[in-house]
């Protein structure tokens, strides 16, 4: 049975948060927002794909989606996905639109939303959750989803095949994660604008809810404030807890080294986005200087080429690629394969609030042997999803609903601000 | 006398070109377009700033300009420029808008147009050409224009001061360039879609017009076609001519090495944009592999942080920073200072058709001792500027009109498509 895309609509969905929630050193007043690509079809199913922003400019991503996605109209979804890597290569290299990226910023966010909508629609047609769709693909079908251009010097198609094939034999062992569920970590204990008292209260609530890993936002011009809070979190959470620090790009390189020298005794699991996300060699320098403290980054790295350079430079210990920042699920998988080659764990940033990524980490673990570490959890938008992720005892319950878990309630009911 | 900005308007100006003109391996159907930032004031003067695109998406840059530039309304131009580096730092780090960059793509193009409009207005207020405005600044006034954040590990303010101050004493010698005029090179002999015969005819015309340096577009899937044309250009132009090849990002890394091994006997002066502009380490590998052929890139490098990594990696021999791609004239100057430290010549890409860059290369040469090499020349939009650059005997005649030479006729007459 065929399912053909008949219309593309982009929707601008913005969700103001509670006081202080979502704040970090750089994004002080985040309004969590999605540029949503909706694919209407000649059947019952509708595909939904997300790109994430923090408010202003979300409308530009929506316009870019509507422009780029016209190529999808008239395409049958199974046929499209059978050669999606080549389709995406062409789409991302539009002879005029490419100039205003290339492969970064607004145009790349749009590509991500479009790609994610295609995967959601594909899973819905097959009537399976996204993780199952991906796990059921043959190695060759997976390879056909990916655009290897500009990274083949580091990961050829043949190397990608070998990674996938070599993990088939012991897959069944790793499938335990489907019933054990995937561990989460809690980002919402320590937003930048939260008071010390609120952070302490949140830690207690978080640990009572089963979390053993959590994150504090740092990057204040007042280093003493950040240090005090970092040690406070350690004291409050106890020595057994995993505590990460996140600077959201605020520091200069030297400043980040100096800070981490002072913070290392609270035993941070990683420092996240210590400086500008384009500064690959800066991260390399930092990673050497603050060892054994580890460096995590990737949420603002827009494409596979820059990830390639990060991995080649030993400039990241944890790869935080986000499928709603790069060109969507397919580029996420390609970057995960590259990262696997370099033995760098993928611990996604969840611009999608973990809705899509809960599927992707299962795939990464089972199909390519990525360590099942933990997945970021941010609850603030949970109520807005048709099938919100379920966290029990600090673990993501493996989703059983069909699709990529990215349908928003508001777009069904039209009861919130949607600009387009 | 004060001059205060009262209103900001963004205009979408697009100029279809003649058959084949502007075509390259990636941008096959370029429509040369400007997202123009216009600053209206309480005086007679109006500032004009350009960002360049090749058509689709130009409207997104215009919208980003209108959003970001609201911060300018009410600002007095001299006061604004007295501390422009700090103003630009804040503007480029808008707490929400930053997310959809940061410092790249649509938001960075918008920042460039806004910045360029400020400099144009400032020069108009002082009633001098941009090059003279810049040369008349003290070292400290120049430093205050620049945002050093994220690059101070490689270029501190103090190092920038030293570069500028150390070039004061012999400035008068280099000021000869103002009367000698700055050499141009001709990009328009060999657009990708031009036939062999047209390329040969163009070379003859170009050399008759006084050019001794020219560029051929390569990057075809048919390497034999490119090689044949490269050797043809050499034969037609003669051994004394300077011939550059430009791939516009089309090649994979291995492919670029293989091609350049075959092309090196036609003695190319450089290979430009051999592969993806984000692939710093790829350019480093290539630069080593094809030596003594040199690598030029930068027209798609969006900010100082990535240029910093390129320079640190010895991955470019010629720095082609474009003031209508990065965050405008001030970031161009900062990147030029970094490049000077590394002794890498700045040979700008001219998204502005050389209108603004004819001023900037004079400043780079006189104020910081950058070699006066040559500046790209593309004539296709010349008729559309109020004060088009003048090329005589293959040299840019030093402009004497006030401002940054970026006023477009059409925006005065409203006689072409302007969407906003």
Short mmCIF file of N, CA, C and O in Angstrom, two decimals, chain A residues 26-31 52-57 59-61 63-64 67 94-106 109 148-151 153 249-253 275-282 299-300 302-303 305-306 308-309 312-313 325 349, chain B residues 26-31 52-57 59-61 63-64 67 93-106 109 148-151 153 249-253 275-282 299-300 302-303 305-306 308-309 312-313 325 349:
data_model
loop_
_atom_site.label_atom_id
_atom_site.label_comp_id
_atom_site.label_asym_id
_atom_site.label_seq_id
_atom_site.Cartn_x
_atom_site.Cartn_y
_atom_site.Cartn_z
N UNK A 26 23.87 31.88 28.81
CA UNK A 26 23.77 32.59 27.54
C UNK A 26 22.32 32.85 27.15
O UNK A 26 21.97 33.92 26.67
N UNK A 27 21.47 31.86 27.38
CA UNK A 27 20.07 31.95 26.99
C UNK A 27 19.25 32.21 28.25
O UNK A 27 18.71 31.30 28.87
N UNK A 28 19.18 33.50 28.63
CA UNK A 28 18.65 33.85 29.95
C UNK A 28 17.13 33.81 29.99
O UNK A 28 16.54 33.73 31.06
N UNK A 29 16.50 33.87 28.84
CA UNK A 29 15.03 33.98 28.81
C UNK A 29 14.44 33.06 27.74
O UNK A 29 13.60 33.46 26.94
N UNK A 30 14.90 31.81 27.75
CA UNK A 30 14.48 30.87 26.72
C UNK A 30 12.96 30.68 26.70
O UNK A 30 12.34 30.50 27.74
N UNK A 31 12.40 30.76 25.50
CA UNK A 31 11.02 30.32 25.26
C UNK A 31 11.14 29.08 24.39
O UNK A 31 11.46 29.17 23.20
N UNK A 52 14.35 22.59 17.06
CA UNK A 52 14.19 23.29 18.34
C UNK A 52 14.90 24.63 18.30
O UNK A 52 16.00 24.75 17.76
N UNK A 53 14.24 25.66 18.85
CA UNK A 53 14.90 26.95 19.06
C UNK A 53 14.48 27.46 20.44
O UNK A 53 13.69 26.81 21.13
N UNK A 54 15.00 28.60 20.84
CA UNK A 54 14.59 29.14 22.13
C UNK A 54 13.79 30.44 21.97
O UNK A 54 13.82 31.31 22.83
N UNK A 55 13.05 30.54 20.85
CA UNK A 55 12.12 31.65 20.70
C UNK A 55 12.35 32.43 19.42
O UNK A 55 12.05 31.95 18.33
N UNK A 56 12.89 33.63 19.54
CA UNK A 56 13.05 34.52 18.39
C UNK A 56 13.75 33.81 17.23
O UNK A 56 14.76 33.14 17.43
N UNK A 57 13.21 33.95 16.06
CA UNK A 57 13.80 33.33 14.87
C UNK A 57 13.15 32.01 14.52
O UNK A 57 13.40 31.46 13.44
N UNK A 59 10.30 31.53 13.57
CA UNK A 59 9.51 31.74 12.34
C UNK A 59 10.38 31.63 11.09
O UNK A 59 9.90 31.24 10.03
N UNK A 60 11.67 31.99 11.20
CA UNK A 60 12.55 31.87 10.04
C UNK A 60 12.77 30.40 9.69
O UNK A 60 12.82 30.02 8.51
N UNK A 61 12.91 29.57 10.71
CA UNK A 61 13.07 28.14 10.47
C UNK A 61 11.80 27.58 9.80
O UNK A 61 11.88 26.78 8.86
N UNK A 63 9.74 29.15 7.84
CA UNK A 63 9.73 29.56 6.43
C UNK A 63 10.71 28.72 5.61
O UNK A 63 10.42 28.37 4.46
N UNK A 64 11.84 28.44 6.19
CA UNK A 64 12.83 27.62 5.49
C UNK A 64 12.29 26.21 5.26
O UNK A 64 12.50 25.61 4.20
N UNK A 67 9.86 26.28 2.38
CA UNK A 67 10.54 26.42 1.09
C UNK A 67 11.17 25.10 0.66
O UNK A 67 10.93 24.60 -0.44
N UNK A 94 20.66 22.53 -2.20
CA UNK A 94 19.88 23.39 -3.09
C UNK A 94 20.80 24.49 -3.62
O UNK A 94 21.48 25.16 -2.86
N UNK A 95 20.78 24.68 -4.94
CA UNK A 95 21.81 25.51 -5.57
C UNK A 95 21.78 26.99 -5.15
O UNK A 95 22.75 27.70 -5.32
N UNK A 96 20.67 27.45 -4.60
CA UNK A 96 20.65 28.83 -4.08
C UNK A 96 20.59 28.86 -2.55
O UNK A 96 21.34 29.59 -1.89
N UNK A 97 19.71 28.06 -2.00
CA UNK A 97 19.44 28.11 -0.55
C UNK A 97 20.67 27.72 0.26
O UNK A 97 20.86 28.19 1.39
N UNK A 98 21.50 26.84 -0.33
CA UNK A 98 22.70 26.37 0.35
C UNK A 98 23.60 27.51 0.81
O UNK A 98 24.29 27.40 1.81
N UNK A 99 23.61 28.59 0.03
CA UNK A 99 24.52 29.71 0.31
C UNK A 99 24.35 30.25 1.73
O UNK A 99 25.32 30.65 2.38
N UNK A 100 23.10 30.30 2.20
CA UNK A 100 22.85 30.94 3.51
C UNK A 100 23.13 29.98 4.66
O UNK A 100 22.94 30.35 5.82
N UNK A 101 23.61 28.75 4.38
CA UNK A 101 24.22 27.89 5.39
C UNK A 101 25.71 27.97 5.18
O UNK A 101 26.29 29.00 5.55
N UNK A 102 26.37 27.05 4.49
CA UNK A 102 25.78 25.77 4.12
C UNK A 102 25.80 24.80 5.31
O UNK A 102 26.75 24.77 6.08
N UNK A 103 24.68 24.05 5.42
CA UNK A 103 24.61 22.97 6.40
C UNK A 103 24.77 23.47 7.82
O UNK A 103 25.39 22.82 8.66
N UNK A 104 24.20 24.62 8.08
CA UNK A 104 24.26 25.20 9.43
C UNK A 104 23.19 26.27 9.57
O UNK A 104 22.64 26.73 8.57
N UNK A 105 22.92 26.63 10.82
CA UNK A 105 21.97 27.71 11.06
C UNK A 105 20.56 27.34 10.61
O UNK A 105 20.16 26.17 10.64
N UNK A 106 19.82 28.35 10.18
CA UNK A 106 18.40 28.20 9.87
C UNK A 106 18.15 27.09 8.84
O UNK A 106 17.24 26.27 9.02
N UNK A 109 18.57 23.64 10.49
CA UNK A 109 17.46 23.35 11.40
C UNK A 109 16.24 22.92 10.59
O UNK A 109 15.54 21.97 10.96
N UNK A 148 26.99 10.35 3.10
CA UNK A 148 28.39 10.27 3.53
C UNK A 148 29.26 11.38 2.95
O UNK A 148 30.47 11.39 3.19
N UNK A 149 28.69 12.28 2.19
CA UNK A 149 29.57 13.24 1.51
C UNK A 149 30.33 14.09 2.54
O UNK A 149 29.80 14.45 3.58
N UNK A 150 31.57 14.35 2.23
CA UNK A 150 32.49 15.15 3.05
C UNK A 150 32.97 14.44 4.32
O UNK A 150 33.66 15.07 5.14
N UNK A 151 32.57 13.20 4.54
CA UNK A 151 33.14 12.50 5.71
C UNK A 151 33.76 11.15 5.34
O UNK A 151 34.28 10.45 6.21
N UNK A 153 36.48 10.36 4.10
CA UNK A 153 37.89 10.21 4.46
C UNK A 153 38.04 9.66 5.87
O UNK A 153 39.10 9.14 6.23
N UNK A 249 28.69 27.65 26.58
CA UNK A 249 29.54 28.44 25.68
C UNK A 249 30.01 29.77 26.23
O UNK A 249 30.63 30.56 25.50
N UNK A 250 29.72 30.05 27.49
CA UNK A 250 29.93 31.40 28.00
C UNK A 250 31.40 31.76 28.21
O UNK A 250 31.78 32.92 28.07
N UNK A 251 32.26 30.80 28.53
CA UNK A 251 33.62 31.14 28.91
C UNK A 251 34.56 31.35 27.73
O UNK A 251 34.45 30.70 26.69
N UNK A 252 35.57 32.20 27.97
CA UNK A 252 36.74 32.25 27.10
C UNK A 252 37.59 31.03 27.45
O UNK A 252 37.44 30.43 28.52
N UNK A 253 38.52 30.69 26.56
CA UNK A 253 39.28 29.45 26.75
C UNK A 253 40.07 29.44 28.07
O UNK A 253 39.97 28.50 28.87
N UNK A 275 33.16 26.50 25.98
CA UNK A 275 33.44 27.74 25.23
C UNK A 275 32.72 27.68 23.89
O UNK A 275 31.78 26.88 23.72
N UNK A 276 33.14 28.51 22.94
CA UNK A 276 32.38 28.62 21.68
C UNK A 276 32.35 27.28 20.93
O UNK A 276 33.39 26.65 20.75
N UNK A 277 31.18 26.86 20.46
CA UNK A 277 31.05 25.54 19.83
C UNK A 277 31.81 25.41 18.51
O UNK A 277 32.01 24.29 18.03
N UNK A 278 32.24 26.51 17.92
CA UNK A 278 33.03 26.42 16.68
C UNK A 278 34.51 26.24 16.97
O UNK A 278 35.29 26.02 16.03
N UNK A 279 34.90 26.36 18.22
CA UNK A 279 36.33 26.38 18.55
C UNK A 279 36.83 24.96 18.85
O UNK A 279 37.07 24.57 19.99
N UNK A 280 37.04 24.21 17.77
CA UNK A 280 37.46 22.81 17.90
C UNK A 280 38.82 22.73 18.61
O UNK A 280 38.99 21.95 19.55
N UNK A 281 39.76 23.54 18.17
CA UNK A 281 41.09 23.47 18.78
C UNK A 281 41.09 24.01 20.21
O UNK A 281 41.89 23.58 21.03
N UNK A 282 40.19 24.92 20.50
CA UNK A 282 40.03 25.38 21.88
C UNK A 282 39.58 24.24 22.79
O UNK A 282 40.11 24.05 23.89
N UNK A 299 25.78 20.14 21.18
CA UNK A 299 24.41 20.59 20.98
C UNK A 299 24.31 21.74 19.98
O UNK A 299 23.26 21.94 19.38
N UNK A 300 25.40 22.48 19.82
CA UNK A 300 25.40 23.56 18.82
C UNK A 300 26.31 23.24 17.63
O UNK A 300 26.68 24.14 16.89
N UNK A 302 26.50 21.88 14.09
CA UNK A 302 25.38 21.70 13.15
C UNK A 302 25.47 20.56 12.16
O UNK A 302 24.47 20.22 11.55
N UNK A 303 26.65 19.99 11.95
CA UNK A 303 26.70 18.97 10.90
C UNK A 303 27.84 17.98 11.09
O UNK A 303 28.72 18.17 11.94
N UNK A 305 30.39 17.28 9.31
CA UNK A 305 31.75 17.68 8.95
C UNK A 305 32.47 18.23 10.19
O UNK A 305 33.63 17.90 10.46
N UNK A 306 31.78 19.05 10.95
CA UNK A 306 32.39 19.63 12.15
C UNK A 306 32.56 18.55 13.22
O UNK A 306 33.58 18.51 13.92
N UNK A 308 33.17 15.51 12.58
CA UNK A 308 34.35 14.78 12.10
C UNK A 308 35.62 15.43 12.63
O UNK A 308 36.49 14.76 13.20
N UNK A 309 35.72 16.74 12.49
CA UNK A 309 36.91 17.46 12.97
C UNK A 309 37.05 17.35 14.48
O UNK A 309 38.16 17.20 15.01
N UNK A 312 38.35 13.83 15.13
CA UNK A 312 39.74 13.71 14.68
C UNK A 312 40.70 14.41 15.64
O UNK A 312 41.88 14.04 15.72
N UNK A 313 40.21 15.44 16.32
CA UNK A 313 41.08 16.26 17.19
C UNK A 313 41.09 15.81 18.64
O UNK A 313 41.71 16.48 19.47
N UNK A 325 19.06 19.55 15.82
CA UNK A 325 20.03 20.62 15.46
C UNK A 325 20.73 20.27 14.15
O UNK A 325 20.84 21.10 13.27
N UNK A 349 22.14 15.81 23.37
CA UNK A 349 21.37 16.94 23.89
C UNK A 349 19.94 16.75 23.41
O UNK A 349 19.71 16.30 22.29
N UNK B 26 28.66 24.33 -7.66
CA UNK B 26 27.64 24.12 -6.63
C UNK B 26 26.44 25.04 -6.85
O UNK B 26 25.29 24.64 -6.69
N UNK B 27 26.73 26.28 -7.19
CA UNK B 27 25.66 27.29 -7.36
C UNK B 27 25.44 27.49 -8.85
O UNK B 27 25.99 28.40 -9.47
N UNK B 28 24.63 26.60 -9.42
CA UNK B 28 24.52 26.53 -10.87
C UNK B 28 23.65 27.65 -11.45
O UNK B 28 23.73 27.94 -12.64
N UNK B 29 22.80 28.22 -10.63
CA UNK B 29 21.83 29.20 -11.15
C UNK B 29 21.75 30.42 -10.23
O UNK B 29 20.67 30.86 -9.85
N UNK B 30 22.92 30.94 -9.88
CA UNK B 30 22.98 32.05 -8.93
C UNK B 30 22.19 33.26 -9.42
O UNK B 30 22.33 33.67 -10.57
N UNK B 31 21.38 33.81 -8.54
CA UNK B 31 20.77 35.13 -8.73
C UNK B 31 21.42 36.03 -7.69
O UNK B 31 21.12 35.92 -6.51
N UNK B 52 25.34 39.35 1.22
CA UNK B 52 25.21 38.77 -0.12
C UNK B 52 24.66 37.36 -0.04
O UNK B 52 25.06 36.57 0.83
N UNK B 53 23.73 37.03 -0.94
CA UNK B 53 23.28 35.65 -1.10
C UNK B 53 23.16 35.38 -2.60
O UNK B 53 23.39 36.28 -3.42
N UNK B 54 22.80 34.16 -2.96
CA UNK B 54 22.63 33.88 -4.39
C UNK B 54 21.17 33.58 -4.73
O UNK B 54 20.88 32.83 -5.65
N UNK B 55 20.24 34.22 -3.99
CA UNK B 55 18.84 34.14 -4.36
C UNK B 55 17.95 33.66 -3.23
O UNK B 55 17.73 34.38 -2.25
N UNK B 56 17.48 32.42 -3.33
CA UNK B 56 16.53 31.88 -2.36
C UNK B 56 17.04 32.07 -0.94
O UNK B 56 18.20 31.79 -0.65
N UNK B 57 16.19 32.54 -0.07
CA UNK B 57 16.57 32.73 1.33
C UNK B 57 17.00 34.15 1.64
O UNK B 57 17.14 34.51 2.81
N UNK B 59 15.27 36.66 1.58
CA UNK B 59 14.21 37.28 2.38
C UNK B 59 14.35 36.93 3.87
O UNK B 59 13.96 37.72 4.74
N UNK B 60 14.93 35.76 4.16
CA UNK B 60 15.13 35.39 5.57
C UNK B 60 16.19 36.29 6.21
O UNK B 60 16.06 36.70 7.36
N UNK B 61 17.22 36.60 5.44
CA UNK B 61 18.25 37.51 5.95
C UNK B 61 17.65 38.89 6.20
O UNK B 61 17.94 39.53 7.22
N UNK B 63 14.57 39.60 7.01
CA UNK B 63 13.77 39.55 8.24
C UNK B 63 14.66 39.56 9.47
O UNK B 63 14.33 40.18 10.49
N UNK B 64 15.77 38.85 9.39
CA UNK B 64 16.69 38.82 10.53
C UNK B 64 17.29 40.20 10.77
O UNK B 64 17.47 40.63 11.92
N UNK B 67 14.73 42.35 12.54
CA UNK B 67 14.58 41.97 13.95
C UNK B 67 15.75 42.50 14.77
O UNK B 67 15.58 43.18 15.78
N UNK B 93 24.89 38.24 20.43
CA UNK B 93 24.57 37.25 21.47
C UNK B 93 23.18 37.47 22.05
O UNK B 93 22.94 37.21 23.23
N UNK B 94 22.28 37.94 21.21
CA UNK B 94 20.87 38.06 21.62
C UNK B 94 20.45 36.74 22.27
O UNK B 94 20.65 35.67 21.69
N UNK B 95 19.83 36.82 23.43
CA UNK B 95 19.64 35.62 24.25
C UNK B 95 18.72 34.57 23.61
O UNK B 95 18.73 33.42 24.02
N UNK B 96 17.92 34.96 22.63
CA UNK B 96 17.11 33.94 21.94
C UNK B 96 17.60 33.72 20.49
O UNK B 96 17.76 32.60 20.05
N UNK B 97 17.85 34.82 19.81
CA UNK B 97 18.16 34.74 18.37
C UNK B 97 19.47 34.00 18.13
O UNK B 97 19.66 33.37 17.08
N UNK B 98 20.38 34.11 19.10
CA UNK B 98 21.69 33.47 18.99
C UNK B 98 21.58 31.98 18.70
O UNK B 98 22.43 31.40 18.03
N UNK B 99 20.53 31.36 19.25
CA UNK B 99 20.40 29.91 19.14
C UNK B 99 20.41 29.43 17.69
O UNK B 99 20.94 28.35 17.38
N UNK B 100 19.79 30.21 16.80
CA UNK B 100 19.66 29.74 15.41
C UNK B 100 20.92 30.02 14.59
O UNK B 100 20.96 29.72 13.40
N UNK B 101 21.97 30.54 15.23
CA UNK B 101 23.32 30.56 14.66
C UNK B 101 24.09 29.46 15.36
O UNK B 101 23.84 28.30 15.04
N UNK B 102 24.91 29.72 16.37
CA UNK B 102 25.32 31.08 16.71
C UNK B 102 26.44 31.54 15.80
O UNK B 102 27.32 30.77 15.45
N UNK B 103 26.35 32.81 15.40
CA UNK B 103 27.43 33.46 14.65
C UNK B 103 27.68 32.78 13.30
O UNK B 103 28.83 32.66 12.88
N UNK B 104 26.61 32.35 12.70
CA UNK B 104 26.72 31.69 11.39
C UNK B 104 25.36 31.70 10.70
O UNK B 104 24.33 31.94 11.34
N UNK B 105 25.38 31.46 9.40
CA UNK B 105 24.12 31.35 8.67
C UNK B 105 23.37 32.69 8.63
O UNK B 105 23.98 33.77 8.64
N UNK B 106 22.06 32.58 8.60
CA UNK B 106 21.20 33.75 8.41
C UNK B 106 21.47 34.86 9.43
O UNK B 106 21.57 36.03 9.07
N UNK B 109 24.78 36.66 8.62
CA UNK B 109 24.64 37.50 7.43
C UNK B 109 23.92 38.79 7.79
O UNK B 109 24.31 39.89 7.35
N UNK B 148 36.67 40.90 20.56
CA UNK B 148 37.74 39.90 20.67
C UNK B 148 37.27 38.60 21.34
O UNK B 148 38.07 37.69 21.54
N UNK B 149 36.01 38.52 21.70
CA UNK B 149 35.61 37.35 22.48
C UNK B 149 35.82 36.07 21.67
O UNK B 149 35.62 36.03 20.46
N UNK B 150 36.28 35.04 22.35
CA UNK B 150 36.56 33.70 21.81
C UNK B 150 37.80 33.64 20.92
O UNK B 150 38.05 32.59 20.31
N UNK B 151 38.53 34.74 20.77
CA UNK B 151 39.79 34.64 20.01
C UNK B 151 40.99 35.17 20.79
O UNK B 151 42.12 35.14 20.28
N UNK B 153 42.73 33.96 23.02
CA UNK B 153 43.83 33.00 23.23
C UNK B 153 44.82 33.04 22.07
O UNK B 153 45.96 32.59 22.22
N UNK B 249 33.77 24.13 -3.22
CA UNK B 249 33.40 23.13 -2.20
C UNK B 249 32.94 21.79 -2.76
O UNK B 249 32.48 20.94 -1.99
N UNK B 250 33.03 21.61 -4.06
CA UNK B 250 32.38 20.46 -4.67
C UNK B 250 33.08 19.12 -4.39
O UNK B 250 32.43 18.08 -4.32
N UNK B 251 34.39 19.13 -4.22
CA UNK B 251 35.11 17.87 -4.14
C UNK B 251 35.10 17.24 -2.75
O UNK B 251 35.11 17.92 -1.73
N UNK B 252 35.18 15.91 -2.74
CA UNK B 252 35.54 15.18 -1.53
C UNK B 252 37.05 15.33 -1.34
O UNK B 252 37.77 15.68 -2.29
N UNK B 253 37.53 15.04 -0.15
CA UNK B 253 38.95 15.31 0.15
C UNK B 253 39.90 14.55 -0.78
O UNK B 253 40.79 15.15 -1.40
N UNK B 275 37.08 21.82 -0.87
CA UNK B 275 36.09 20.90 -0.28
C UNK B 275 35.23 21.68 0.71
O UNK B 275 35.18 22.91 0.66
N UNK B 276 34.54 20.95 1.61
CA UNK B 276 33.57 21.62 2.48
C UNK B 276 34.24 22.67 3.37
O UNK B 276 35.25 22.40 4.01
N UNK B 277 33.65 23.87 3.45
CA UNK B 277 34.30 24.96 4.19
C UNK B 277 34.38 24.72 5.70
O UNK B 277 35.13 25.42 6.38
N UNK B 278 33.63 23.77 6.22
CA UNK B 278 33.72 23.46 7.66
C UNK B 278 34.85 22.48 7.95
O UNK B 278 35.15 22.23 9.13
N UNK B 279 35.46 21.93 6.92
CA UNK B 279 36.42 20.84 7.14
C UNK B 279 37.84 21.40 7.28
O UNK B 279 38.67 21.31 6.37
N UNK B 280 38.11 21.94 8.44
CA UNK B 280 39.41 22.57 8.70
C UNK B 280 40.54 21.56 8.56
O UNK B 280 41.53 21.81 7.88
N UNK B 281 40.37 20.40 9.17
CA UNK B 281 41.43 19.39 9.10
C UNK B 281 41.56 18.80 7.69
O UNK B 281 42.65 18.39 7.29
N UNK B 282 40.47 18.76 6.95
CA UNK B 282 40.54 18.34 5.56
C UNK B 282 41.41 19.30 4.75
O UNK B 282 42.25 18.87 3.95
N UNK B 299 35.45 32.20 1.92
CA UNK B 299 34.23 32.91 1.53
C UNK B 299 32.99 32.34 2.23
O UNK B 299 32.00 33.04 2.38
N UNK B 300 33.06 31.09 2.66
CA UNK B 300 31.95 30.51 3.41
C UNK B 300 32.30 30.26 4.87
O UNK B 300 31.61 29.50 5.55
N UNK B 302 32.12 31.62 8.44
CA UNK B 302 31.22 32.68 8.91
C UNK B 302 31.74 33.56 10.04
O UNK B 302 31.16 34.61 10.29
N UNK B 303 32.78 33.15 10.74
CA UNK B 303 33.16 33.98 11.90
C UNK B 303 34.62 33.80 12.29
O UNK B 303 35.32 32.92 11.80
N UNK B 305 36.02 32.75 14.95
CA UNK B 305 36.43 31.57 15.70
C UNK B 305 36.90 30.48 14.74
O UNK B 305 37.93 29.83 14.96
N UNK B 306 36.18 30.30 13.66
CA UNK B 306 36.56 29.27 12.68
C UNK B 306 37.81 29.72 11.93
O UNK B 306 38.70 28.91 11.67
N UNK B 308 40.12 31.46 13.23
CA UNK B 308 41.18 31.20 14.20
C UNK B 308 41.68 29.76 14.07
O UNK B 308 42.89 29.52 13.96
N UNK B 309 40.76 28.82 14.03
CA UNK B 309 41.13 27.40 13.90
C UNK B 309 41.83 27.13 12.57
O UNK B 309 42.79 26.35 12.51
N UNK B 312 45.35 28.51 13.00
CA UNK B 312 46.12 27.66 13.93
C UNK B 312 46.54 26.34 13.29
O UNK B 312 47.54 25.75 13.69
N UNK B 313 45.76 25.88 12.32
CA UNK B 313 46.00 24.57 11.70
C UNK B 313 46.84 24.64 10.43
O UNK B 313 47.04 23.61 9.79
N UNK B 325 29.91 38.25 4.54
CA UNK B 325 29.60 36.89 5.03
C UNK B 325 29.79 36.85 6.55
O UNK B 325 28.95 36.32 7.26
N UNK B 349 37.13 37.40 -0.71
CA UNK B 349 36.05 37.10 -1.64
C UNK B 349 35.15 38.33 -1.68
O UNK B 349 34.93 38.97 -0.67
#
